[in-house]
Every structure is written in structure tokens, then in C-alpha cells.
Tab-separated table of C-alpha atoms and ligand atoms in Angstrom:
chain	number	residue	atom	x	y	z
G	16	UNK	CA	-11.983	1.495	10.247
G	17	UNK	CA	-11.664	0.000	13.809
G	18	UNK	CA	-7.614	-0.504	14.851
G	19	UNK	CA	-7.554	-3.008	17.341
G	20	UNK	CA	-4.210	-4.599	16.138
G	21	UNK	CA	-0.939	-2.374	14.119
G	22	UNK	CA	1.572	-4.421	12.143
G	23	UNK	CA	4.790	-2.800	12.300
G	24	UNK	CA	7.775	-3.502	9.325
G	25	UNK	CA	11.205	-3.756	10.743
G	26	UNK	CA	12.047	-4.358	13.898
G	27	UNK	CA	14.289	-2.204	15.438
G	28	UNK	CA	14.526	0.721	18.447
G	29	UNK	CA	12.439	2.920	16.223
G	30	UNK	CA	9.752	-0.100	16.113
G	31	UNK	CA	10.320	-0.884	19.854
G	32	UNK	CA	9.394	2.709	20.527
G	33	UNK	CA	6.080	2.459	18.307
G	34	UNK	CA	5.057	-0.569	19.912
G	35	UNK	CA	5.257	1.333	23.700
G	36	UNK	CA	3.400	4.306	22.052
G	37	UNK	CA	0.089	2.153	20.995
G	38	UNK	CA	0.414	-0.457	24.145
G	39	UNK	CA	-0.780	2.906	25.814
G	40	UNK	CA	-3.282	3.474	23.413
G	41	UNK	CA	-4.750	0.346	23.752
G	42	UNK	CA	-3.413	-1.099	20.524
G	43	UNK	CA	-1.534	-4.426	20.036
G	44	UNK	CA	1.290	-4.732	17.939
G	45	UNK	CA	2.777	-7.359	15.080
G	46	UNK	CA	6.355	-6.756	14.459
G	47	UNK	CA	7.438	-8.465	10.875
G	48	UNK	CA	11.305	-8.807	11.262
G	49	UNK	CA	13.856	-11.367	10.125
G	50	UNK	CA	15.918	-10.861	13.606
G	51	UNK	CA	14.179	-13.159	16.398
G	52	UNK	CA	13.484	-11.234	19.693
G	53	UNK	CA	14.410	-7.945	18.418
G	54	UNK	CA	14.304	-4.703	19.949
G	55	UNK	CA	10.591	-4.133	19.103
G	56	UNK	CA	9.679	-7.474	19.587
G	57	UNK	CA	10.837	-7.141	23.405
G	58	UNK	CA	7.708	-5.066	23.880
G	59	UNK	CA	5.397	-6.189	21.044
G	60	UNK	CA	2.114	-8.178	21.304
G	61	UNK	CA	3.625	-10.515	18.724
G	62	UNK	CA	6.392	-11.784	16.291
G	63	UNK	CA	6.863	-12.719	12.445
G	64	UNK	CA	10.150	-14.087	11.860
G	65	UNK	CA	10.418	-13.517	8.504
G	66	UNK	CA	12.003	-11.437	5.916
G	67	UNK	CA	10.329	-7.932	4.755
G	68	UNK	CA	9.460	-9.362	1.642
G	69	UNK	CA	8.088	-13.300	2.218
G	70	UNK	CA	4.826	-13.121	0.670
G	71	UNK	CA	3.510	-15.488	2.950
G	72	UNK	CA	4.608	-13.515	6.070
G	73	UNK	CA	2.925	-10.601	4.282
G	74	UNK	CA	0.054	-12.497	3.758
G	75	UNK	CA	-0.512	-13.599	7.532
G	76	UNK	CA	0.661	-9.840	8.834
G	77	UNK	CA	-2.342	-8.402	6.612
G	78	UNK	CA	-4.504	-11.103	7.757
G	79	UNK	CA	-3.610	-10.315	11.581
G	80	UNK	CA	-3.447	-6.431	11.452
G	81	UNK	CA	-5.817	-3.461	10.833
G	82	UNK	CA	-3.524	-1.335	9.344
G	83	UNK	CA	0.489	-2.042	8.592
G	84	UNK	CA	3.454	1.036	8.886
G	85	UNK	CA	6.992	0.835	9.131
G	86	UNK	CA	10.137	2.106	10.760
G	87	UNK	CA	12.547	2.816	7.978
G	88	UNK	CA	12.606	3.455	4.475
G	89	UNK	CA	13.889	0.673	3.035
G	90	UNK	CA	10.746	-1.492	3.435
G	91	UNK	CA	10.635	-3.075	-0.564
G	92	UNK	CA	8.201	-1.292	-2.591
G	93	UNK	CA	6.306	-4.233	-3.907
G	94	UNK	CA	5.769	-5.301	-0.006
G	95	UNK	CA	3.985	-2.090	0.753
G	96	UNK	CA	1.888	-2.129	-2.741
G	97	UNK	CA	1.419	-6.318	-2.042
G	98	UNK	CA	-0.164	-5.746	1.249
G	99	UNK	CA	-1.803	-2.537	0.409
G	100	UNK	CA	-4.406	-4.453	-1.636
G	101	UNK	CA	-5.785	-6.144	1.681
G	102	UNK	CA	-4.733	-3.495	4.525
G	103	UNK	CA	-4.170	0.346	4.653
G	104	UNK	CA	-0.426	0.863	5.026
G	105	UNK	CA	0.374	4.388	6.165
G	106	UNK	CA	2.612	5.955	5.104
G	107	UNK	CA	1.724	5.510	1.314
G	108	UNK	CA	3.942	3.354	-0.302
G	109	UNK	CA	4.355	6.314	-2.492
G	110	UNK	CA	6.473	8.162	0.246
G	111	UNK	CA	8.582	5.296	0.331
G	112	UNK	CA	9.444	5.251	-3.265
G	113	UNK	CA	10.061	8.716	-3.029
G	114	UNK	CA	12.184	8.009	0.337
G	115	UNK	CA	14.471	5.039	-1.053
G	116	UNK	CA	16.282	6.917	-3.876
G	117	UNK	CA	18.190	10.325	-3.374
G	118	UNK	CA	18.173	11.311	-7.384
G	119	UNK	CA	14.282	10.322	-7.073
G	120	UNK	CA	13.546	12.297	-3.588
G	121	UNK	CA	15.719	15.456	-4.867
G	122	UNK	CA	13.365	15.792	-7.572
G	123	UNK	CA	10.020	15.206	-5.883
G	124	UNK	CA	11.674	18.265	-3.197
G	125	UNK	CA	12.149	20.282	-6.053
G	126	UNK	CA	9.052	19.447	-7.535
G	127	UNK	CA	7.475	20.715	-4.365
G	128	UNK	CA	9.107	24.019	-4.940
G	129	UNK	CA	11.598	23.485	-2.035
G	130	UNK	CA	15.203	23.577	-2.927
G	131	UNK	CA	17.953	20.873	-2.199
G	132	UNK	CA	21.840	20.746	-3.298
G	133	UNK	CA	22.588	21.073	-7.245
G	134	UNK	CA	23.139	17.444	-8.330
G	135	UNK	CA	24.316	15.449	-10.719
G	136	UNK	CA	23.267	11.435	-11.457
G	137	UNK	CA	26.833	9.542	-11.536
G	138	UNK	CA	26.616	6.211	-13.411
G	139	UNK	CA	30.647	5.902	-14.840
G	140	UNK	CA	33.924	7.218	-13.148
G	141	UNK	CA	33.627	9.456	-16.256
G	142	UNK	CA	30.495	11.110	-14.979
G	143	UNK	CA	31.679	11.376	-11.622
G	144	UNK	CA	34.829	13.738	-12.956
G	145	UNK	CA	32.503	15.868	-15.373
G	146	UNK	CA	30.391	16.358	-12.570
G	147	UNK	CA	33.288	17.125	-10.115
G	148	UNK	CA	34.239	19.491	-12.635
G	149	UNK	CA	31.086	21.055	-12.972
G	150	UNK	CA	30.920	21.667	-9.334
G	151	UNK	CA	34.486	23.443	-9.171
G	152	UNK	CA	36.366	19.855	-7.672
G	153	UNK	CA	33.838	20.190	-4.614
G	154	UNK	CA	30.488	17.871	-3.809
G	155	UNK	CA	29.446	15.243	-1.778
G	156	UNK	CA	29.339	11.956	-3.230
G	157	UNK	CA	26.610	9.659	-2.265
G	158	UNK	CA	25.117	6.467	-3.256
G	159	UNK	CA	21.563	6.670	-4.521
G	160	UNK	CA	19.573	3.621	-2.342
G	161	UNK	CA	20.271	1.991	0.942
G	162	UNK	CA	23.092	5.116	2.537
G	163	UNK	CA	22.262	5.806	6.299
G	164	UNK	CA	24.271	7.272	8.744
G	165	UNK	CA	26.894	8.813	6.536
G	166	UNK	CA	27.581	5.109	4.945
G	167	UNK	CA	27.869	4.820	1.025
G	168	UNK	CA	29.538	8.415	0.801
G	169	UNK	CA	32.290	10.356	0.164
G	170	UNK	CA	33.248	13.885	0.494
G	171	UNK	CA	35.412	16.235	-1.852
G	172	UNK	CA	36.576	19.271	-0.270
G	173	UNK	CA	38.845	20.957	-3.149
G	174	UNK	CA	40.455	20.369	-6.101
G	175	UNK	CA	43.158	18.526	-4.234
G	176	UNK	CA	41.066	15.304	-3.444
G	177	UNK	CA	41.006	13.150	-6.341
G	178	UNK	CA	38.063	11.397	-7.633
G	179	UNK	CA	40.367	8.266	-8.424
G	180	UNK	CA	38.763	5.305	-8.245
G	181	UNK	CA	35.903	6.620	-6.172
G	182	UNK	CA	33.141	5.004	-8.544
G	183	UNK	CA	34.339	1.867	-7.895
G	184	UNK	CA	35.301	2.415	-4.017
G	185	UNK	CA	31.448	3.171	-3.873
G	186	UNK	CA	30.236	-0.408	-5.124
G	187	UNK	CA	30.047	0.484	-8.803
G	188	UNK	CA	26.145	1.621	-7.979
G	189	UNK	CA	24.009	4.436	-9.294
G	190	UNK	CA	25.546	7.441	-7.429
G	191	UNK	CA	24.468	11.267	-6.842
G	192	UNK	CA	26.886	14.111	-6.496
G	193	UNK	CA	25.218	16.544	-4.480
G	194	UNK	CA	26.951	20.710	-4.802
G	195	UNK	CA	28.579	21.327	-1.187
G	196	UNK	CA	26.307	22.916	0.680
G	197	UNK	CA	28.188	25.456	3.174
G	198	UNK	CA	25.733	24.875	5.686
G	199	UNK	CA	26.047	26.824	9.265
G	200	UNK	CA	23.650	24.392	11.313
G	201	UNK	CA	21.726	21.418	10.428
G	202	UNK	CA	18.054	20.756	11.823
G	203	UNK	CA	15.442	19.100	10.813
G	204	UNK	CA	11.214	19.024	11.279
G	205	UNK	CA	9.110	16.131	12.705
G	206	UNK	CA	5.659	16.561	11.102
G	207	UNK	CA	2.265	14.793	11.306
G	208	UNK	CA	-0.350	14.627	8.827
G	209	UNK	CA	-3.534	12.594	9.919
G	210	UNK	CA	-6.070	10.349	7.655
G	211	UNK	CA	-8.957	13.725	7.566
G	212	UNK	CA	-5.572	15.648	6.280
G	213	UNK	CA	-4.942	17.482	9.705
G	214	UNK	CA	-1.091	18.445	9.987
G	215	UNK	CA	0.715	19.061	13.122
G	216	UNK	CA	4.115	20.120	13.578
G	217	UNK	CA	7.125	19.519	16.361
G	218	UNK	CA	9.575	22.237	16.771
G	219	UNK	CA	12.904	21.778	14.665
G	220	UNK	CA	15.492	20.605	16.611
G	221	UNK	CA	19.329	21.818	15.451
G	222	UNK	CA	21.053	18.436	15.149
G	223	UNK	CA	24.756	17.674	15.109
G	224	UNK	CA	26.991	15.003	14.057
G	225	UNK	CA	29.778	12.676	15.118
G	226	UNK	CA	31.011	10.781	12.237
G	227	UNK	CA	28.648	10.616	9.942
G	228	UNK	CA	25.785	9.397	12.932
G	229	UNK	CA	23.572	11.997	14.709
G	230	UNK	CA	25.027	12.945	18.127
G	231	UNK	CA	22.956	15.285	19.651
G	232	UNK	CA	19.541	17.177	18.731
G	233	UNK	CA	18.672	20.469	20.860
G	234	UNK	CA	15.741	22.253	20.904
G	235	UNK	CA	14.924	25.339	20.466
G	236	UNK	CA	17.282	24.938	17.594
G	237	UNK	CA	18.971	28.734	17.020
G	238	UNK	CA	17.015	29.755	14.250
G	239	UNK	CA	14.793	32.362	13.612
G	240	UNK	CA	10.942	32.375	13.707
G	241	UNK	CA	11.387	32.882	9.609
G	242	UNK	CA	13.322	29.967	8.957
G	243	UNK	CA	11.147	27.872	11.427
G	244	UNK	CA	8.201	28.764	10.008
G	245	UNK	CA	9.704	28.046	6.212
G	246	UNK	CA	10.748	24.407	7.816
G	247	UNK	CA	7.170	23.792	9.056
G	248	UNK	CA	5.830	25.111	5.607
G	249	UNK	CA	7.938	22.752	3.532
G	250	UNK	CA	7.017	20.055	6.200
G	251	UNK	CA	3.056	21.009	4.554
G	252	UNK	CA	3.842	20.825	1.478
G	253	UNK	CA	5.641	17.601	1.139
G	254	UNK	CA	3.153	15.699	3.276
G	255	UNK	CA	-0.068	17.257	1.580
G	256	UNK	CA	1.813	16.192	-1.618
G	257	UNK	CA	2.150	12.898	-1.443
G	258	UNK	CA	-1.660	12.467	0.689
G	259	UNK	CA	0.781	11.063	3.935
G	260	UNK	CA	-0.404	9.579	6.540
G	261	UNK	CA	1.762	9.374	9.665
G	262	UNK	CA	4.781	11.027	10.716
G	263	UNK	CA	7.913	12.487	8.891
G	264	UNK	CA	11.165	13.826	9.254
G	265	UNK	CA	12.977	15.992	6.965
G	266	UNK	CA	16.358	17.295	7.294
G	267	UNK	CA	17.337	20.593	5.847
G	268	UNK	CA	21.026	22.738	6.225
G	269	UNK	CA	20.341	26.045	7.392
G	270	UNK	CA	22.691	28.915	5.221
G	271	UNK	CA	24.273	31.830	7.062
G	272	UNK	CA	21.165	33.870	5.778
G	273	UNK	CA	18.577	31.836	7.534
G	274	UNK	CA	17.075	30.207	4.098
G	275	UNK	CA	16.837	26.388	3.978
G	276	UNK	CA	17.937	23.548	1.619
G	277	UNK	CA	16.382	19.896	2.267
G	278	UNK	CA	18.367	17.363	2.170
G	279	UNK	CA	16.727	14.149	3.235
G	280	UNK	CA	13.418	12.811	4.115
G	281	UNK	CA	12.704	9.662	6.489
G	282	UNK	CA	8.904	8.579	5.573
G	283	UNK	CA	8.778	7.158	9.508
G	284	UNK	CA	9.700	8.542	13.127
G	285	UNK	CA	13.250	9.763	13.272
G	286	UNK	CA	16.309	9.520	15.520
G	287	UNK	CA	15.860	13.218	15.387
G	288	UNK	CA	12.615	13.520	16.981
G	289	UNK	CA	13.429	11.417	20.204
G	290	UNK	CA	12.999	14.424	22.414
G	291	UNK	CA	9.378	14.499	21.684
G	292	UNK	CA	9.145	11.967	24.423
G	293	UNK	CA	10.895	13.945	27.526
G	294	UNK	CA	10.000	17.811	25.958
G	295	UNK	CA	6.521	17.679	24.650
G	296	UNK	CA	3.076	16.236	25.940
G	297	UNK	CA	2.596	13.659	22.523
G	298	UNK	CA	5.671	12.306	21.150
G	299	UNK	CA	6.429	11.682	17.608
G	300	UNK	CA	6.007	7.951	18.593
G	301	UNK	CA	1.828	8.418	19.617
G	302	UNK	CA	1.436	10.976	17.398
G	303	UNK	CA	2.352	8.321	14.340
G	304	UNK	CA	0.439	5.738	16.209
G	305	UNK	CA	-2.505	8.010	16.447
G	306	UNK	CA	-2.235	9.129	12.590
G	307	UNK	CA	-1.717	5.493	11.075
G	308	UNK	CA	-4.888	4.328	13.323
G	309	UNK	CA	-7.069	7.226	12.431
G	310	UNK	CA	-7.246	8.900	15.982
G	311	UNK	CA	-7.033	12.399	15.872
G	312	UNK	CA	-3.499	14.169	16.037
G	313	UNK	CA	-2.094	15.292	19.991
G	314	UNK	CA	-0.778	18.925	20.840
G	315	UNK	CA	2.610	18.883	19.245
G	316	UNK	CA	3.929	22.336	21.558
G	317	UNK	CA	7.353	21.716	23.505
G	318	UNK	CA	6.824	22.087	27.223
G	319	UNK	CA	10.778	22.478	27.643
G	320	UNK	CA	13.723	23.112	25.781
G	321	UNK	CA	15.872	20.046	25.884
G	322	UNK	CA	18.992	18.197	24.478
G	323	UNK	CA	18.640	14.259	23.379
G	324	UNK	CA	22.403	12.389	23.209
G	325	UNK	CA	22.431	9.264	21.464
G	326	UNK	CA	24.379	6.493	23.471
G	327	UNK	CA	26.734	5.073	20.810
G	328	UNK	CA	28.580	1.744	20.882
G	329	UNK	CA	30.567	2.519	24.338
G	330	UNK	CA	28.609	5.326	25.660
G	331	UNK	CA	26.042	3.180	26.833
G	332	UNK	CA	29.519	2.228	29.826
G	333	UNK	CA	28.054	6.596	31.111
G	334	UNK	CA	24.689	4.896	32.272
G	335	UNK	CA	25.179	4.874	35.858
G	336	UNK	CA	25.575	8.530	35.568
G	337	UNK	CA	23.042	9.329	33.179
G	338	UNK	CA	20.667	7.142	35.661
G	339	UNK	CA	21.685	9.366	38.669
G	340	UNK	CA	20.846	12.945	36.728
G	341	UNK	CA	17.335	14.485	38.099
G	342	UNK	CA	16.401	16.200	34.433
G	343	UNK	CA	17.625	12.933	32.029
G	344	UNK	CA	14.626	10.721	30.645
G	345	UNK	CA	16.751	7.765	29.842
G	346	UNK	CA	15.832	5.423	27.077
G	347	UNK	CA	17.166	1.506	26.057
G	348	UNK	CA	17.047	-0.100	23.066
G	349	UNK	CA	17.030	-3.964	24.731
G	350	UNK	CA	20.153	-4.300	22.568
G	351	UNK	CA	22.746	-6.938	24.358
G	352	UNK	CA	25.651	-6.181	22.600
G	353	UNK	CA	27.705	-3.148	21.835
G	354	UNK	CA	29.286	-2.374	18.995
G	355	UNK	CA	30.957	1.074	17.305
G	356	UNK	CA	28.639	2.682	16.029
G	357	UNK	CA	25.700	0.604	16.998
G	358	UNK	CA	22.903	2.982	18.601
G	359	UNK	CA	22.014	1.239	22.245
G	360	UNK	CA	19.822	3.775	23.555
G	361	UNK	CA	19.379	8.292	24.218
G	362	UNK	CA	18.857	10.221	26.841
G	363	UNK	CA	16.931	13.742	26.704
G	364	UNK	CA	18.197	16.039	29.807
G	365	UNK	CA	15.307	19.026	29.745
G	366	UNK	CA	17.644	22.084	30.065
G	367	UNK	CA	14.473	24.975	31.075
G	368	UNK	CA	11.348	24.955	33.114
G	369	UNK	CA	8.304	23.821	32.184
G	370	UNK	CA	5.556	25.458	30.362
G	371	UNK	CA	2.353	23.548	28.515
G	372	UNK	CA	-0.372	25.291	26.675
G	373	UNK	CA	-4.040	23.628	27.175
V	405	AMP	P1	23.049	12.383	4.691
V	405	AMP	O1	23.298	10.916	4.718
V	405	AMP	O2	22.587	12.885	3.366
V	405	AMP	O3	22.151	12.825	5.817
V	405	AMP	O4	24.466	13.092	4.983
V	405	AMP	C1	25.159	12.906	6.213
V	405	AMP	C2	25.815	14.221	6.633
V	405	AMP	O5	26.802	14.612	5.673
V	405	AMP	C3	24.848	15.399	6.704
V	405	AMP	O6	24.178	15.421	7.926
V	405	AMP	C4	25.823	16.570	6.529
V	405	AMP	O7	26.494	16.840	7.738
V	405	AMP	C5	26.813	16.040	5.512
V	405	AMP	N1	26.362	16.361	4.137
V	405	AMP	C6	25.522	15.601	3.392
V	405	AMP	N2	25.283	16.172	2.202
V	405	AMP	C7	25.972	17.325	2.176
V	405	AMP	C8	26.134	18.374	1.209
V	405	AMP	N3	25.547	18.325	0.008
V	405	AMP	N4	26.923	19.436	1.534
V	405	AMP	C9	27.540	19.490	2.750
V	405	AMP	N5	27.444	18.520	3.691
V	405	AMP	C10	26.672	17.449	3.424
């Protein structure tokens, strides 16, 4: 197949960030996104305003692209298997099903041999306290579809919390209790696999946390070489597994003893990988762009250890300083407004010298 044009689902930073990857490749970009003139838009060839699942927007992006991916994994199912019978979509529709549902995705990790949380399905506020009980009073709670950035969950420390009313405080939806994992970092992998089944991977990066939304990813993450090498090998599996096309990110806790437990997967470039841009010669941006169009995979080695800083809601007021710093990349969404919580752009200061391999 010849890519001339890539229609993109969802229109938001991680979209807007696709789009600037293939305008340097050469390759124009549809964005398909209810929102008029949003982020990706900004810097895309082209627009539909319509919802993810209009089958006549579907219809016309199919019509106008070569091949169709997304930038999150909430894209409905039926849209990716409705236009996959006139366009490749990449990644598989399969990884999205996988993706959407956290009882589903646990079992496909385990599946893969790769171990996650103990967990328990939670359909009744009477399941939700056997399952509590099972886990000695501790777990996190968690709804099974549509959670992001530590939304849709809830957390039980010890005995002491009560599970009162939680069911209900969670929307009454199909739930997951996940074991409590007493994790000493978190990281996670960005990983590649291209169309002739090539698989590159970026180094983890250790991430942290501020209220439930990631705060800051560093690289080299402190790990060893063994429990890099195991993240990069689950990366393999998961991607051979489900024939993926395009890039991934998986998050896994990292226990006191180095070994790993996943804990979520993001079929589509990931806040995580962000330093790809300012740290490594390919980003995770071009390097899905060059998967999804069939172009082989870049050189995914880190050039320089780095830390990326999302600007959250009022952070964004520290530009003028971040704009004055010698070793910050800085990076806007083309968001307006700020709100709490609302991600308006990151910045990626590199933090040691330079160093490529040819
Ligand atoms: P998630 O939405 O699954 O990425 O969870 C958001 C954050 O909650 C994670 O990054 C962890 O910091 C924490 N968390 C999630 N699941 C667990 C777990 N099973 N045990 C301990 N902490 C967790």
C-alpha cells in the first residue's frame, strides 16, 4: 500500500502530536473528532466534525484516507471493525477490545504469561465485600471501561475503610477489584511493532503521579538491566500476540525485588512516552506514524537522559520560565482554556550530555 493521506480518531494533544510527526514525513492528516478546531485539528491537513461512531463520517474518513489509527482507547469497537472492511486500521481493532475493559485486558496479560494484580469481577455491593474480604480489607477498586487518569476508582487501604456504598458511589457499573500491589516505582515501556513484524523498543521511563494524573516521567528509570529487559520482553510478547501494528504503552509496578506486574495497556502513543521527542532521535510520535504507514521502524536508543513534566491546569502560568531554560523542549497543546486537571502542554529538560549510536 501507498500512504499518501492518515486518518486519525480523536482529536486531542496525542492526535495533534501525530499529525506534526507525518507532516514531516510527507503525510497528510484527517482528524475525525466531534470538537471543532481541536488540538489536532490546529495542525491537521483536514477536519471531520463528527462523532467517533457516525457511520457516514466513517464512511467519508475511509473514503479519504489510506490507512485510519487512533489516539486513545476508547475508539467504539464496531467503528474500528466498520471501517476495517474498506481501510487498514492499525492498531487492530483487536488491541482495542483488549484495551477498553480492565477484567478483559487482565486476562489477555495473563494469558500472555505476564502477571498483573489478583482480581476479582465486582457486579453487586455483595461482591465487592466478598472480594474485599478475600483480599484481607485491602484492593483497589476500579471501574471496568472508560477510567483514565485515576477517575472511576477507589482505594482501600485497611480494614478500617469501609466498602459502604462504594458500588453505587462508582455508577452501579461492572467493577474490578484489583489485590494492592505494594509497588516501589512505577514505569512503563513504549514499544513499536511494524507491518513485516519488526519490534523496536524505547527505554522505560519511571513515572510518577500527582493525583491520580501522571506528573513526571524520567529516564533512565532506576531499574536494573533485568527488570528492563523483562519490560521490553513483555512489551514482545503482547504486541506479537495480538499481530499489532503501531505503537504501545504498557504500564507495569516495579516490586522491591525488581520483578514486574502490568497493570495497564494504552493501544496508542502515551503521555508517558513524550520524552521520545527531546531524548531520542525518532519519537514515539514518527515511530507510530512510520509503523501504521508501513515505513520501516527509526532507531529507538535515548541520546540523553531526561525528565518530561506535564503542565497541568495552572502550571501552564511557569511558561515564561520554562521558555527561558537552555535544556527544556517545550511543548503546547493549542488548548485556550485552563482547567484543574486539564493537560495544556510538557516540557522535557535533558538532564546529561548527549550520546547517539549510528
Ligand atoms: P490506573 O488507572 O490503573 O493506571 O491507576 C492509577 C494509579 O493508581 C496507578 O498509577 C497507581 O499509582 C495506583 N494503582 C492502580 N492500581 C493499583 C494497585 N492494584 N495497587 C496499588 N496501586 C495501584
Amino acid at each position: 500500500m501507498t500512504v499518501r493521506t492518515i486518518g486519525i480518531i480523536g482529536g486531542g494533544q496525542l492526535g495533534r502530536m501525530l499529525a506534526m510527526a507525518a507532516a514531516r514525513l510527507n503525510f497528510r492528516t484527517i482528524i475525525l473528532e466531534p470538537q471543532a478546531d481541536c488540538p489536532a485539528a490546529q495542525v491537521a491537513s483536514g477536519q471531520i466534525v463528527a462523532s467517533y461512531d457516525d457511520p457516514k463520517a466513517l464512511a467519508e474518513l475511509a473514503n479519504a484516507c489510506d490507512v485510519v489509527t487512533y489516539e486513545f482507547e476508547n475508539v467504539p469497537v464496531s467503528a474500528a471493525e466498520t471501517l476495517t472492511k474498506s481501510v487498514p486500521v492499525y492498531p487492530p481493532a483487536k488491541a482495542l477490545e483488549a484495551a477498553q475493559d480492565r477484567l478483559v485486558e487482565k486476562r489477555f496479560i495473563n494469558g500472555c504469561g505476564i502477571p498483573t494484580a489478583r482480581f476479582h469481577s465486582v457486579d453487586s455491593q455483595a461482591e465487592l465485600e466478598a472480594a474485599l474480604k478475600d483480599f484481607g480489607g485491602q484492593g483497589v477498586l476500579k471501574t471496568c471501561r472508560m477510567g483514565y487518569d485515576g477517575k472511576g476508582q477507589k482505594v482501600f487501604r485497611s480494614e478500617a475503610d469501609s466498602p459502604a456504598g462504594a458500588y453505587e458511589a462508582l455508577g452501579s457499573v461492572p467493577l474490578i477489584l484489583e489485590s494492592f500491589i505494594p509497588f516501589e516505582r512505577e514505569i512503563s515501556i513504549i514499544a513499536a511493532r511494524a507491518t513485516d513484524g519488526t519490534v523496536a523498543c524505547f527505554d522505560p521511563a519511571e513515572n510518577v503521579h500527582r493525583n491520580g494524573i501522571l506528573h513526571t516521567s524520567t529516564v533512565p528509570a532506576s531499574i536494573s538491566e533485568a527488570t528492563a529487559k523483562a519490560a521490553r520482553a513483555a512489551a514482545e510478547t503482547i504486541l506479537s500476540s495480538l499481530g499489532y501494528v503501531g505503537v504501545i504503552g504498557i504500564e507495569f509496578f516495579v516490586l522491591a525485588d525488581g520483578s514486574l506486574i502490568a497493570n495497564e495497556m494504552a493501544p496508542r502513543v502515551h503521555n508517558s512516552g513524550h520524552w521520545t521527542e527531546a531524548a531520542c532521535v525518532i519519537s514515539q510520535f514518527e515511530q507510530h506514524i512510520r509503523a501504521v504507514s508501513g515505513l520501516p521502524l527509526g532507531n529507538a536508543d535515548r541520546h540523553s537522559d531526561c525528565v518530561m513534566q506535564n503542565l497541568i491546569g495552572d502550571d501552564i502560568l511557569d511558561l515564561p520560565d520554562w521558555l527561558k531554560r537552555r535544556d527544556t523542549l517545550v511543548h503546547l497543546y493549542g488548548k485556550t482554556e485552563s482547567r484543574p486537571g486539564r493537560k495544556m502542554g510538557h516540557v522535557t529538560t535533558l538532564t546529561a550530555k548527549p550520546q547517539v549510536s549510528a
